[in-house]
Amino acid sequence: MAQWTSTVGAAQLARQLQSQQPRPTGPGGRKPPAYRALADGVRLLVLEGRVPVAARLPAERELALALSVSRTTVAAAYEALRAEGFLESRRGAGSWTAVPAGNPLPARGLEPLPPESLGSMIDLGCAALPAPEPWLTRAVQGALEELPPYAHTHGDYPAGLPALRQMIADRYTALGIPTMPEQIMVTTGAMGAIDAICHLFAGRGERIAVESPSYANILQLMREAGARLVPVAMGDGLAGWDMNRWRQVLRDAAPRLAYVVADFHNPTGALADEQQRRELVDAARSAGTVLVVDETMNELLLDPDLDMPRRVCAFDPAGSTVLTVGSASKAFWAGMRIGWVRAAPDVIRSLVAARAYADMGTPVLEQLAINWLMGTGGWEQAVDVRRSQARENRDALVAAVRRELPDWEFTVPRGGLTLWVRTGGLSGSRLAVAGERVGVRVPSGPRFGVDGAFEGYVRLPFTVAGPVADEAAVRLAAAVELVRSGAGVGADAPRSFVA
């Protein structure tokens, strides 16, 4: 019986390998042999999670043709990977990826480190902050006071608690976007919302247009749902969307869905202006594409003098083209897994009906907590605390990176939680692996792209401040030196990478 659970085609693997920046030469200026460079490239893809563990690799002859190298080079690379524990083979079953015994499997998303690991490792992988107290405690206490009537029911509310659906609808209405509670479904976080939307609208093999770069965990969710991702490049700097590219993709590819983050985009921090929003809604409507708008960063405005544009759904108030996804996880606390979808009533009914075969519903107590916050003014006060934390962290991290890594390039965003950094010509993937050696965890650029794009970038979240931000930059500078010396990723690199 074969030991592999998925396959990687020769053309796909070749694209991913060719997108990697060359490994820096060693002290003598000599390049590694071709087989060694190929083995290192495959290992890096496995460590990064971009080629999954237990994925069947192409036959030697197929990969040699795709890469325009000799079959001997591929055979030697495969043999080196087998010797190091990154490849297993069996006659008649082929060769498949592995990790050395006793090492953790590389994750494919951006999961936070377990709390017990935080003492020795600075975690810049997860863009989430501690809870804004005392508002978390007060919200839970308020929810407990409201719980008794619900405890006498079955507790199953597939569309969400009626009170919270009304509360969220009223907040949109107050923004000048008339909304009924029938247009709201409460979900288990924004990920739960987008997962439900993808399963309803985009079956296996359907095209989904995505910003390039985009949020890594959503890209992976869509890949595992079997979607065909169509990348659309962002505008330069923090300019938002390139509307010429969007119109062309929507016209030519006719994607079933398009996923965008208009407000303080993750990872770049870009803010789409009002004209871009209007034009994208019009283009999606003309193409018959459902536009999924992720608003999870919307309230994280860090510069008070910035005038925010209207929500994207303001240009499609009925919700027939625009499906809006919101969440408490970024604006309030990641541990509060409450999200929501705003759409046309018939779309909400379809999402609710389909949900019966997934998670059934969202925890009642957490819904009551968010409802308490929004109904008492506590939400606004908690978000103010969150903005203050993120602003302080942003300024500290920017100053530290500019001091320790003056060759790195970035534009400071005016909101959100992330800094998108060009790494001075170095491989972001190799920096991520080298960072593990020196005690800083950072996600590389290719996690946020399609087929290996953005190798020369890393994402830095605003999750540390003061001396910790200074130390994080010092450790990143040490990782840079490891990569430049050629010791960051290679046969002697550590094999305990956690994505």
CSV table of C-alpha atoms in Angstrom, one decimal:
chain,number,residue,atom,x,y,z
A,1,MET,CA,0.0,0.0,0.0
A,2,ALA,CA,1.4,3.4,-0.9
A,3,GLN,CA,2.5,5.7,1.9
A,4,TRP,CA,1.7,9.0,0.1
A,5,THR,CA,-1.6,10.9,0.5
A,6,SER,CA,-1.3,13.5,-2.2
A,7,THR,CA,0.8,14.2,-5.3
A,8,VAL,CA,2.9,17.1,-6.6
A,9,GLY,CA,3.2,17.4,-10.4
A,10,ALA,CA,6.5,18.0,-12.1
A,11,ALA,CA,5.4,21.4,-13.6
A,12,GLN,CA,4.0,22.6,-10.2
A,13,LEU,CA,7.2,21.5,-8.3
A,14,ALA,CA,9.4,23.1,-11.0
A,15,ARG,CA,7.5,26.4,-10.6
A,16,GLN,CA,7.9,26.4,-6.8
A,17,LEU,CA,11.6,25.5,-7.1
A,18,GLN,CA,12.3,28.2,-9.7
A,19,SER,CA,10.6,30.8,-7.6
A,20,GLN,CA,13.1,30.4,-4.8
A,21,GLN,CA,16.0,32.8,-4.7
A,22,PRO,CA,19.4,31.2,-5.1
A,23,ARG,CA,21.1,30.2,-1.9
A,24,PRO,CA,24.0,32.5,-1.0
A,25,THR,CA,27.4,31.2,-1.8
A,26,GLY,CA,29.7,30.1,0.9
A,27,PRO,CA,32.9,31.9,2.2
A,28,GLY,CA,34.8,30.7,-0.9
A,29,GLY,CA,32.3,32.0,-3.3
A,30,ARG,CA,31.6,28.5,-4.7
A,31,LYS,CA,28.1,27.5,-5.6
A,32,PRO,CA,26.8,24.2,-4.3
A,33,PRO,CA,26.5,21.3,-6.8
A,34,ALA,CA,23.3,21.2,-8.8
A,35,TYR,CA,22.0,18.1,-7.0
A,36,ARG,CA,22.7,19.8,-3.6
A,37,ALA,CA,20.9,23.0,-4.6
A,38,LEU,CA,17.9,20.9,-5.8
A,39,ALA,CA,17.8,18.8,-2.6
A,40,ASP,CA,18.0,22.0,-0.5
A,41,GLY,CA,15.2,23.5,-2.5
A,42,VAL,CA,12.9,20.6,-2.0
A,43,ARG,CA,13.7,20.4,1.7
A,44,LEU,CA,12.9,24.1,2.0
A,45,LEU,CA,9.5,23.6,0.4
A,46,VAL,CA,8.8,20.8,2.9
A,47,LEU,CA,10.0,22.8,5.9
A,48,GLU,CA,7.8,25.7,4.8
A,49,GLY,CA,4.8,23.5,4.4
A,50,ARG,CA,4.4,24.5,0.7
A,51,VAL,CA,4.9,20.9,-0.3
A,52,PRO,CA,3.0,18.8,2.2
A,53,VAL,CA,4.5,15.8,4.1
A,54,ALA,CA,3.5,12.5,2.5
A,55,ALA,CA,3.2,14.1,-1.0
A,56,ARG,CA,4.3,11.9,-3.9
A,57,LEU,CA,7.0,13.6,-5.9
A,58,PRO,CA,7.4,13.4,-9.7
A,59,ALA,CA,9.4,10.6,-11.2
A,60,GLU,CA,13.1,11.4,-11.8
A,61,ARG,CA,12.7,11.6,-15.5
A,62,GLU,CA,9.6,13.9,-15.3
A,63,LEU,CA,11.2,16.4,-12.9
A,64,ALA,CA,14.4,16.4,-14.9
A,65,LEU,CA,12.5,17.4,-18.1
A,66,ALA,CA,10.5,20.1,-16.2
A,67,LEU,CA,13.7,21.6,-14.7
A,68,SER,CA,15.9,21.1,-17.8
A,69,VAL,CA,18.5,19.2,-15.8
A,70,SER,CA,19.9,15.7,-16.2
A,71,ARG,CA,18.2,12.8,-14.7
A,72,THR,CA,21.4,12.0,-12.8
A,73,THR,CA,21.0,15.4,-11.0
A,74,VAL,CA,17.5,14.6,-9.9
A,75,ALA,CA,18.5,11.1,-8.8
A,76,ALA,CA,21.3,12.4,-6.7
A,77,ALA,CA,19.1,15.0,-5.1
A,78,TYR,CA,16.5,12.4,-4.2
A,79,GLU,CA,19.2,10.2,-2.7
A,80,ALA,CA,20.4,13.1,-0.6
A,81,LEU,CA,16.9,13.8,0.7
A,82,ARG,CA,16.4,10.1,1.5
A,83,ALA,CA,19.7,10.1,3.5
A,84,GLU,CA,18.6,13.1,5.5
A,85,GLY,CA,15.1,11.8,6.2
A,86,PHE,CA,13.1,14.1,4.0
A,87,LEU,CA,12.2,11.5,1.4
A,88,GLU,CA,11.0,7.9,1.5
A,89,SER,CA,10.7,5.5,-1.4
A,90,ARG,CA,9.4,2.1,-2.3
A,91,ARG,CA,9.6,0.2,-5.5
A,92,GLY,CA,6.4,0.4,-7.4
A,93,ALA,CA,5.0,3.2,-5.1
A,94,GLY,CA,7.4,6.0,-6.0
A,95,SER,CA,9.0,8.6,-3.6
A,96,TRP,CA,7.1,10.8,-1.2
A,97,THR,CA,8.1,13.6,1.2
A,98,ALA,CA,8.8,13.0,4.9
A,99,VAL,CA,10.3,14.6,8.0
A,100,PRO,CA,13.1,13.0,10.0
A,101,ALA,CA,11.9,10.8,12.9
A,102,GLY,CA,11.2,12.6,16.1
A,103,ASN,CA,10.6,16.0,14.5
A,104,PRO,CA,7.2,17.8,14.4
A,105,LEU,CA,5.4,18.0,11.2
A,106,PRO,CA,5.6,21.5,9.6
A,107,ALA,CA,2.3,23.3,9.8
A,108,ARG,CA,0.8,24.9,6.7
A,109,GLY,CA,-0.8,27.9,8.2
A,110,LEU,CA,0.2,30.5,10.8
A,111,GLU,CA,-0.8,28.8,14.0
A,112,PRO,CA,0.4,30.5,17.2
A,113,LEU,CA,3.1,28.8,19.3
A,114,PRO,CA,1.8,27.0,22.4
A,115,PRO,CA,2.2,29.2,25.5
A,116,GLU,CA,4.9,27.0,27.0
A,117,SER,CA,7.2,27.7,24.0
A,118,LEU,CA,7.0,31.5,24.3
A,119,GLY,CA,9.8,31.8,26.9
A,120,SER,CA,12.6,31.1,24.5
A,121,MET,CA,11.0,32.0,21.2
A,122,ILE,CA,9.8,35.5,20.1
A,123,ASP,CA,6.7,34.6,18.1
A,124,LEU,CA,6.2,36.9,15.1
A,125,GLY,CA,4.1,34.3,13.3
A,126,CYS,CA,0.7,35.1,14.6
A,127,ALA,CA,-0.9,38.6,14.2
A,128,ALA,CA,-2.9,38.6,17.4
A,129,LEU,CA,-2.7,40.5,20.7
A,130,PRO,CA,-3.6,39.7,24.3
A,131,ALA,CA,-7.1,40.5,25.4
A,132,PRO,CA,-8.0,44.1,26.1
A,133,GLU,CA,-8.8,43.9,29.8
A,134,PRO,CA,-10.8,44.6,31.8
A,135,TRP,CA,-13.3,44.3,28.9
A,136,LEU,CA,-12.9,40.6,28.3
A,137,THR,CA,-13.7,39.9,32.0
A,138,ARG,CA,-16.6,42.3,32.0
A,139,ALA,CA,-18.0,40.9,28.8
A,140,VAL,CA,-18.0,37.3,30.2
A,141,GLN,CA,-19.5,38.4,33.5
A,142,GLY,CA,-22.3,40.3,31.5
A,143,ALA,CA,-22.8,37.2,29.4
A,144,LEU,CA,-23.2,35.0,32.5
A,145,GLU,CA,-25.9,37.3,33.8
A,146,GLU,CA,-27.8,37.0,30.5
A,147,LEU,CA,-27.4,33.2,30.2
A,148,PRO,CA,-30.2,31.8,32.4
A,149,PRO,CA,-33.0,32.2,29.8
A,150,TYR,CA,-31.0,30.6,27.1
A,151,ALA,CA,-30.0,27.7,29.4
A,152,HIS,CA,-33.7,26.6,29.4
A,153,THR,CA,-33.6,26.2,25.6
A,154,HIS,CA,-31.8,23.6,23.4
A,155,GLY,CA,-29.0,26.2,22.8
A,156,ASP,CA,-28.8,25.4,19.1
A,157,TYR,CA,-29.0,28.6,17.0
A,158,PRO,CA,-27.6,27.8,13.5
A,159,ALA,CA,-28.0,31.4,12.3
A,160,GLY,CA,-26.8,32.9,15.6
A,161,LEU,CA,-28.6,34.4,18.6
A,162,PRO,CA,-31.4,36.6,17.4
A,163,ALA,CA,-30.2,39.4,19.8
A,164,LEU,CA,-26.7,39.4,18.3
A,165,ARG,CA,-27.9,39.2,14.7
A,166,GLN,CA,-30.1,42.3,15.4
A,167,MET,CA,-27.2,44.1,17.1
A,168,ILE,CA,-24.8,43.5,14.2
A,169,ALA,CA,-27.5,44.5,11.7
A,170,ASP,CA,-28.2,47.7,13.6
A,171,ARG,CA,-24.4,48.6,13.5
A,172,TYR,CA,-24.4,48.4,9.7
A,173,THR,CA,-27.6,50.4,9.6
A,174,ALA,CA,-26.0,53.1,11.7
A,175,LEU,CA,-23.2,53.3,9.1
A,176,GLY,CA,-25.8,54.2,6.5
A,177,ILE,CA,-26.1,50.6,5.1
A,178,PRO,CA,-29.7,49.5,5.9
A,179,THR,CA,-29.5,45.9,7.2
A,180,MET,CA,-32.0,43.4,8.6
A,181,PRO,CA,-31.1,40.6,11.0
A,182,GLU,CA,-32.2,38.2,8.2
A,183,GLN,CA,-29.0,39.4,6.4
A,184,ILE,CA,-26.7,38.3,9.2
A,185,MET,CA,-25.4,34.8,10.1
A,186,VAL,CA,-23.1,34.5,13.2
A,187,THR,CA,-20.2,32.1,12.6
A,188,THR,CA,-17.3,30.6,14.5
A,189,GLY,CA,-14.8,33.3,13.6
A,190,ALA,CA,-14.1,34.7,10.2
A,191,MET,CA,-12.4,31.5,9.1
A,192,GLY,CA,-15.7,29.7,9.7
A,193,ALA,CA,-17.6,32.3,7.7
A,194,ILE,CA,-15.3,32.0,4.7
A,195,ASP,CA,-15.2,28.2,4.9
A,196,ALA,CA,-19.0,28.2,4.7
A,197,ILE,CA,-19.0,30.6,1.8
A,198,CYS,CA,-16.4,28.6,-0.2
A,199,HIS,CA,-18.4,25.3,0.3
A,200,LEU,CA,-21.6,27.0,-0.8
A,201,PHE,CA,-20.3,28.9,-3.8
A,202,ALA,CA,-17.1,27.4,-5.0
A,203,GLY,CA,-17.0,23.6,-5.5
A,204,ARG,CA,-13.9,21.7,-6.2
A,205,GLY,CA,-12.2,23.0,-9.3
A,206,GLU,CA,-13.9,26.4,-9.2
A,207,ARG,CA,-11.8,29.6,-9.7
A,208,ILE,CA,-11.4,32.1,-6.9
A,209,ALA,CA,-9.6,35.4,-7.5
A,210,VAL,CA,-7.4,36.5,-4.7
A,211,GLU,CA,-5.2,39.4,-4.0
A,212,SER,CA,-1.5,38.7,-4.4
A,213,PRO,CA,-0.3,38.6,-1.7
A,214,SER,CA,-3.2,37.6,0.5
A,215,TYR,CA,-3.9,36.1,4.0
A,216,ALA,CA,-2.0,32.8,4.2
A,217,ASN,CA,-4.6,30.8,6.2
A,218,ILE,CA,-7.4,31.7,3.8
A,219,LEU,CA,-5.3,30.7,0.8
A,220,GLN,CA,-4.7,27.4,2.4
A,221,LEU,CA,-8.3,26.9,3.3
A,222,MET,CA,-9.3,27.5,-0.3
A,223,ARG,CA,-6.6,25.2,-1.6
A,224,GLU,CA,-7.8,22.4,0.6
A,225,ALA,CA,-11.4,23.0,-0.6
A,226,GLY,CA,-10.1,22.2,-4.1
A,227,ALA,CA,-10.3,25.8,-5.5
A,228,ARG,CA,-8.2,27.0,-8.4
A,229,LEU,CA,-6.6,30.3,-7.1
A,230,VAL,CA,-6.2,33.1,-9.6
A,231,PRO,CA,-3.8,35.8,-8.2
A,232,VAL,CA,-4.3,39.5,-8.8
A,233,ALA,CA,-1.3,41.7,-8.0
A,234,MET,CA,-1.8,44.5,-5.5
A,235,GLY,CA,-1.0,48.1,-6.3
A,236,ASP,CA,2.5,49.4,-5.5
A,237,GLY,CA,3.2,50.3,-1.9
A,238,LEU,CA,0.0,50.8,0.0
A,239,ALA,CA,-2.0,52.0,-3.0
A,240,GLY,CA,-4.7,49.3,-2.6
A,241,TRP,CA,-6.0,47.5,-5.6
A,242,ASP,CA,-4.8,47.7,-9.2
A,243,MET,CA,-8.2,48.0,-10.9
A,244,ASN,CA,-6.9,47.4,-14.4
A,245,ARG,CA,-5.7,44.0,-13.3
A,246,TRP,CA,-8.9,43.2,-11.4
A,247,ARG,CA,-11.1,44.1,-14.4
A,248,GLN,CA,-9.0,41.9,-16.7
A,249,VAL,CA,-9.1,38.9,-14.3
A,250,LEU,CA,-12.8,39.1,-13.7
A,251,ARG,CA,-13.5,39.5,-17.4
A,252,ASP,CA,-11.1,36.7,-18.7
A,253,ALA,CA,-11.1,34.2,-15.8
A,254,ALA,CA,-14.7,34.6,-14.8
A,255,PRO,CA,-14.0,33.4,-11.2
A,256,ARG,CA,-17.0,32.2,-9.1
A,257,LEU,CA,-15.7,34.0,-6.1
A,258,ALA,CA,-13.2,36.8,-5.4
A,259,TYR,CA,-11.7,37.3,-1.9
A,260,VAL,CA,-10.4,40.7,-0.8
A,261,VAL,CA,-9.3,42.5,2.3
A,262,ALA,CA,-10.1,46.2,1.6
A,263,ASP,CA,-9.3,47.6,5.1
A,264,PHE,CA,-5.6,47.4,6.2
A,265,HIS,CA,-4.9,44.4,4.0
A,266,ASN,CA,-3.2,41.4,5.5
A,267,PRO,CA,-0.2,41.2,4.9
A,268,THR,CA,0.5,44.6,3.2
A,269,GLY,CA,-1.5,47.0,5.3
A,270,ALA,CA,-3.0,48.6,2.2
A,271,LEU,CA,-6.3,50.5,2.4
A,272,ALA,CA,-8.4,50.5,-0.8
A,273,ASP,CA,-9.9,53.9,-1.5
A,274,GLU,CA,-13.6,54.6,-2.1
A,275,GLN,CA,-13.3,54.7,-5.9
A,276,GLN,CA,-11.5,51.4,-6.0
A,277,ARG,CA,-14.3,49.9,-3.9
A,278,ARG,CA,-17.0,51.2,-6.2
A,279,GLU,CA,-15.3,50.0,-9.3
A,280,LEU,CA,-14.5,46.5,-7.9
A,281,VAL,CA,-18.2,46.0,-6.9
A,282,ASP,CA,-19.3,47.1,-10.4
A,283,ALA,CA,-16.7,44.8,-12.1
A,284,ALA,CA,-17.7,41.8,-10.0
A,285,ARG,CA,-21.4,42.4,-10.7
A,286,SER,CA,-20.7,42.6,-14.4
A,287,ALA,CA,-18.7,39.4,-14.4
A,288,GLY,CA,-21.2,37.4,-12.2
A,289,THR,CA,-18.5,37.0,-9.5
A,290,VAL,CA,-19.5,36.9,-5.8
A,291,LEU,CA,-17.2,39.3,-4.0
A,292,VAL,CA,-16.2,38.2,-0.5
A,293,VAL,CA,-15.0,41.1,1.5
A,294,ASP,CA,-13.0,40.4,4.7
A,295,GLU,CA,-13.5,43.3,7.2
A,296,THR,CA,-11.7,41.8,10.2
A,297,MET,CA,-9.1,44.6,10.2
A,298,ASN,CA,-11.6,47.4,9.6
A,299,GLU,CA,-11.7,48.9,13.1
A,300,LEU,CA,-7.9,48.8,13.6
A,301,LEU,CA,-7.3,52.4,12.5
A,302,LEU,CA,-4.0,53.4,14.1
A,303,ASP,CA,-3.7,57.0,12.8
A,304,PRO,CA,-6.7,59.1,14.1
A,305,ASP,CA,-6.4,61.7,11.4
A,306,LEU,CA,-7.2,59.2,8.6
A,307,ASP,CA,-10.7,59.4,7.1
A,308,MET,CA,-11.9,55.9,6.4
A,309,PRO,CA,-13.7,55.2,3.2
A,310,ARG,CA,-17.2,53.7,3.2
A,311,ARG,CA,-17.6,49.9,3.6
A,312,VAL,CA,-17.5,47.9,0.4
A,313,CYS,CA,-21.0,46.7,1.0
A,314,ALA,CA,-22.3,50.3,0.9
A,315,PHE,CA,-22.0,49.9,-2.9
A,316,ASP,CA,-24.2,46.7,-2.8
A,317,PRO,CA,-26.5,47.3,0.1
A,318,ALA,CA,-28.8,44.4,-0.8
A,319,GLY,CA,-25.9,42.0,-0.5
A,320,SER,CA,-26.5,40.2,-3.8
A,321,THR,CA,-22.9,40.7,-5.1
A,322,VAL,CA,-20.9,41.5,-1.9
A,323,LEU,CA,-20.7,39.0,1.0
A,324,THR,CA,-19.2,40.8,4.0
A,325,VAL,CA,-17.3,38.9,6.6
A,326,GLY,CA,-16.6,40.5,10.1
A,327,SER,CA,-15.1,39.2,13.3
A,328,ALA,CA,-14.3,40.0,16.9
A,329,SER,CA,-11.0,38.1,16.7
A,330,LYS,CA,-8.7,40.9,15.4
A,331,ALA,CA,-10.5,44.0,16.8
A,332,PHE,CA,-11.1,42.4,20.2
A,333,TRP,CA,-9.4,39.1,21.0
A,334,ALA,CA,-8.4,36.0,19.0
A,335,GLY,CA,-9.8,33.8,21.7
A,336,MET,CA,-13.3,35.2,21.2
A,337,ARG,CA,-14.2,33.1,18.1
A,338,ILE,CA,-17.2,35.1,16.9
A,339,GLY,CA,-17.5,36.1,13.3
A,340,TRP,CA,-20.4,37.0,11.0
A,341,VAL,CA,-21.5,37.2,7.4
A,342,ARG,CA,-23.7,40.0,5.9
A,343,ALA,CA,-25.4,39.0,2.7
A,344,ALA,CA,-28.8,38.9,1.0
A,345,PRO,CA,-31.4,37.0,3.0
A,346,ASP,CA,-31.6,34.1,0.5
A,347,VAL,CA,-27.8,33.7,0.7
A,348,ILE,CA,-28.0,33.6,4.5
A,349,ARG,CA,-30.7,31.0,4.4
A,350,SER,CA,-28.6,28.8,2.1
A,351,LEU,CA,-25.5,29.2,4.4
A,352,VAL,CA,-27.5,28.3,7.5
A,353,ALA,CA,-29.0,25.3,5.8
A,354,ALA,CA,-25.6,24.1,4.7
A,355,ARG,CA,-24.2,24.7,8.2
A,356,ALA,CA,-26.2,21.8,9.6
A,357,TYR,CA,-23.6,19.4,8.1
A,358,ALA,CA,-20.6,21.3,9.6
A,359,ASP,CA,-20.4,23.0,13.0
A,360,MET,CA,-24.2,23.4,13.8
A,361,GLY,CA,-23.7,26.7,15.5
A,362,THR,CA,-21.6,29.1,17.5
A,363,PRO,CA,-21.2,28.9,21.3
A,364,VAL,CA,-24.0,30.8,23.0
A,365,LEU,CA,-21.9,32.2,25.9
A,366,GLU,CA,-19.4,33.9,23.5
A,367,GLN,CA,-22.2,35.4,21.4
A,368,LEU,CA,-23.7,36.8,24.6
A,369,ALA,CA,-20.4,38.3,25.5
A,370,ILE,CA,-20.0,40.1,22.2
A,371,ASN,CA,-23.6,41.2,22.4
A,372,TRP,CA,-23.0,42.7,25.8
A,373,LEU,CA,-19.9,44.6,24.6
A,374,MET,CA,-21.8,46.0,21.6
A,375,GLY,CA,-24.8,46.9,23.6
A,376,THR,CA,-23.1,48.7,26.5
A,377,GLY,CA,-20.4,50.7,24.7
A,378,GLY,CA,-17.8,48.3,25.9
A,379,TRP,CA,-16.9,47.4,22.3
A,380,GLU,CA,-15.8,50.9,21.5
A,381,GLN,CA,-13.7,51.2,24.6
A,382,ALA,CA,-12.1,47.8,24.1
A,383,VAL,CA,-11.3,48.7,20.5
A,384,ASP,CA,-9.6,51.9,21.7
A,385,VAL,CA,-7.4,49.8,24.0
A,386,ARG,CA,-6.6,47.5,21.1
A,387,ARG,CA,-5.7,50.4,18.8
A,388,SER,CA,-3.4,51.9,21.4
A,389,GLN,CA,-1.6,48.6,21.9
A,390,ALA,CA,-1.2,48.1,18.2
A,391,ARG,CA,0.0,51.7,17.6
A,392,GLU,CA,2.6,51.4,20.3
A,393,ASN,CA,3.8,48.1,19.0
A,394,ARG,CA,3.9,49.3,15.4
A,395,ASP,CA,6.0,52.3,16.2
A,396,ALA,CA,8.4,50.2,18.4
A,397,LEU,CA,8.8,47.5,15.7
A,398,VAL,CA,9.4,50.0,12.9
A,399,ALA,CA,12.1,51.8,14.9
A,400,ALA,CA,13.8,48.5,15.8
A,401,VAL,CA,13.8,47.1,12.3
A,402,ARG,CA,15.1,50.4,10.8
A,403,ARG,CA,17.9,50.4,13.3
A,404,GLU,CA,19.0,46.8,13.1
A,405,LEU,CA,18.1,46.1,9.4
A,406,PRO,CA,18.6,49.3,7.4
A,407,ASP,CA,18.6,47.4,4.1
A,408,TRP,CA,15.0,46.1,4.6
A,409,GLU,CA,12.3,48.1,2.8
A,410,PHE,CA,8.7,48.7,3.9
A,411,THR,CA,6.0,51.3,3.9
A,412,VAL,CA,4.4,51.9,7.3
A,413,PRO,CA,0.7,51.2,7.2
A,414,ARG,CA,-1.8,53.5,8.9
A,415,GLY,CA,-3.8,50.6,10.4
A,416,GLY,CA,-4.1,46.9,10.8
A,417,LEU,CA,-1.6,44.5,12.5
A,418,THR,CA,1.1,43.7,9.9
A,419,LEU,CA,4.2,45.1,8.3
A,420,TRP,CA,5.1,43.7,4.8
A,421,VAL,CA,8.9,43.8,4.5
A,422,ARG,CA,11.2,43.4,1.5
A,423,THR,CA,14.3,41.6,2.9
A,424,GLY,CA,17.1,43.2,0.9
A,425,GLY,CA,17.4,40.4,-1.7
A,426,LEU,CA,17.5,37.6,0.8
A,427,SER,CA,15.2,34.5,0.7
A,428,GLY,CA,12.3,35.0,3.2
A,429,SER,CA,12.0,31.2,3.4
A,430,ARG,CA,15.6,30.8,4.4
A,431,LEU,CA,15.3,33.7,6.9
A,432,ALA,CA,12.3,31.9,8.5
A,433,VAL,CA,14.2,28.7,9.0
A,434,ALA,CA,17.3,30.6,10.2
A,435,GLY,CA,15.1,32.5,12.6
A,436,GLU,CA,14.2,29.3,14.4
A,437,ARG,CA,17.9,28.8,15.2
A,438,VAL,CA,18.2,32.2,16.8
A,439,GLY,CA,14.9,32.3,18.6
A,440,VAL,CA,12.5,34.3,16.5
A,441,ARG,CA,9.6,32.9,14.5
A,442,VAL,CA,8.6,34.8,11.4
A,443,PRO,CA,6.5,33.7,8.4
A,444,SER,CA,8.1,34.0,5.0
A,445,GLY,CA,6.6,35.8,2.0
A,446,PRO,CA,5.7,32.7,-0.1
A,447,ARG,CA,3.1,31.7,2.5
A,448,PHE,CA,1.1,34.7,1.3
A,449,GLY,CA,1.4,34.0,-2.4
A,450,VAL,CA,0.4,31.5,-5.0
A,451,ASP,CA,3.0,29.0,-6.3
A,452,GLY,CA,6.0,30.4,-4.5
A,453,ALA,CA,5.6,34.2,-5.1
A,454,PHE,CA,7.2,36.8,-2.7
A,455,GLU,CA,10.3,34.8,-1.8
A,456,GLY,CA,12.0,38.1,-1.0
A,457,TYR,CA,9.5,39.1,1.7
A,458,VAL,CA,8.6,38.4,5.3
A,459,ARG,CA,5.5,39.5,7.4
A,460,LEU,CA,6.1,41.2,10.8
A,461,PRO,CA,3.0,41.6,13.0
A,462,PHE,CA,2.5,44.3,15.6
A,463,THR,CA,2.5,41.9,18.5
A,464,VAL,CA,5.6,43.0,20.5
A,465,ALA,CA,6.8,46.3,21.9
A,466,GLY,CA,9.6,47.9,23.8
A,467,PRO,CA,12.6,45.7,24.7
A,468,VAL,CA,10.9,42.6,23.1
A,469,ALA,CA,10.6,44.5,19.8
A,470,ASP,CA,14.3,45.5,20.0
A,471,GLU,CA,15.3,41.9,20.8
A,472,ALA,CA,13.2,40.6,17.9
A,473,ALA,CA,15.0,42.9,15.5
A,474,VAL,CA,18.4,41.8,16.9
A,475,ARG,CA,17.5,38.2,16.4
A,476,LEU,CA,16.3,38.9,12.8
A,477,ALA,CA,19.6,40.5,12.1
A,478,ALA,CA,21.4,37.4,13.4
A,479,ALA,CA,19.2,35.3,11.1
A,480,VAL,CA,20.3,37.5,8.2
A,481,GLU,CA,23.9,36.8,9.0
A,482,LEU,CA,23.2,33.0,9.1
A,483,VAL,CA,21.6,33.2,5.7
A,484,ARG,CA,24.4,35.3,4.2
A,485,SER,CA,26.9,32.8,5.5
A,486,GLY,CA,25.1,30.0,3.8
A,487,ALA,CA,24.4,28.3,7.1
A,488,GLY,CA,20.7,29.2,7.5
A,489,VAL,CA,19.3,26.3,5.5
A,490,GLY,CA,21.2,23.3,4.4
A,491,ALA,CA,22.1,19.8,5.4
A,492,ASP,CA,23.1,21.0,8.8
A,493,ALA,CA,20.0,23.1,9.4
A,494,PRO,CA,17.7,22.3,12.3
A,495,ARG,CA,14.7,20.2,11.4
A,496,SER,CA,12.2,21.4,14.0
A,497,PHE,CA,10.6,24.1,11.9
A,498,VAL,CA,7.1,25.1,13.1
A,499,ALA,CA,5.2,27.2,10.5
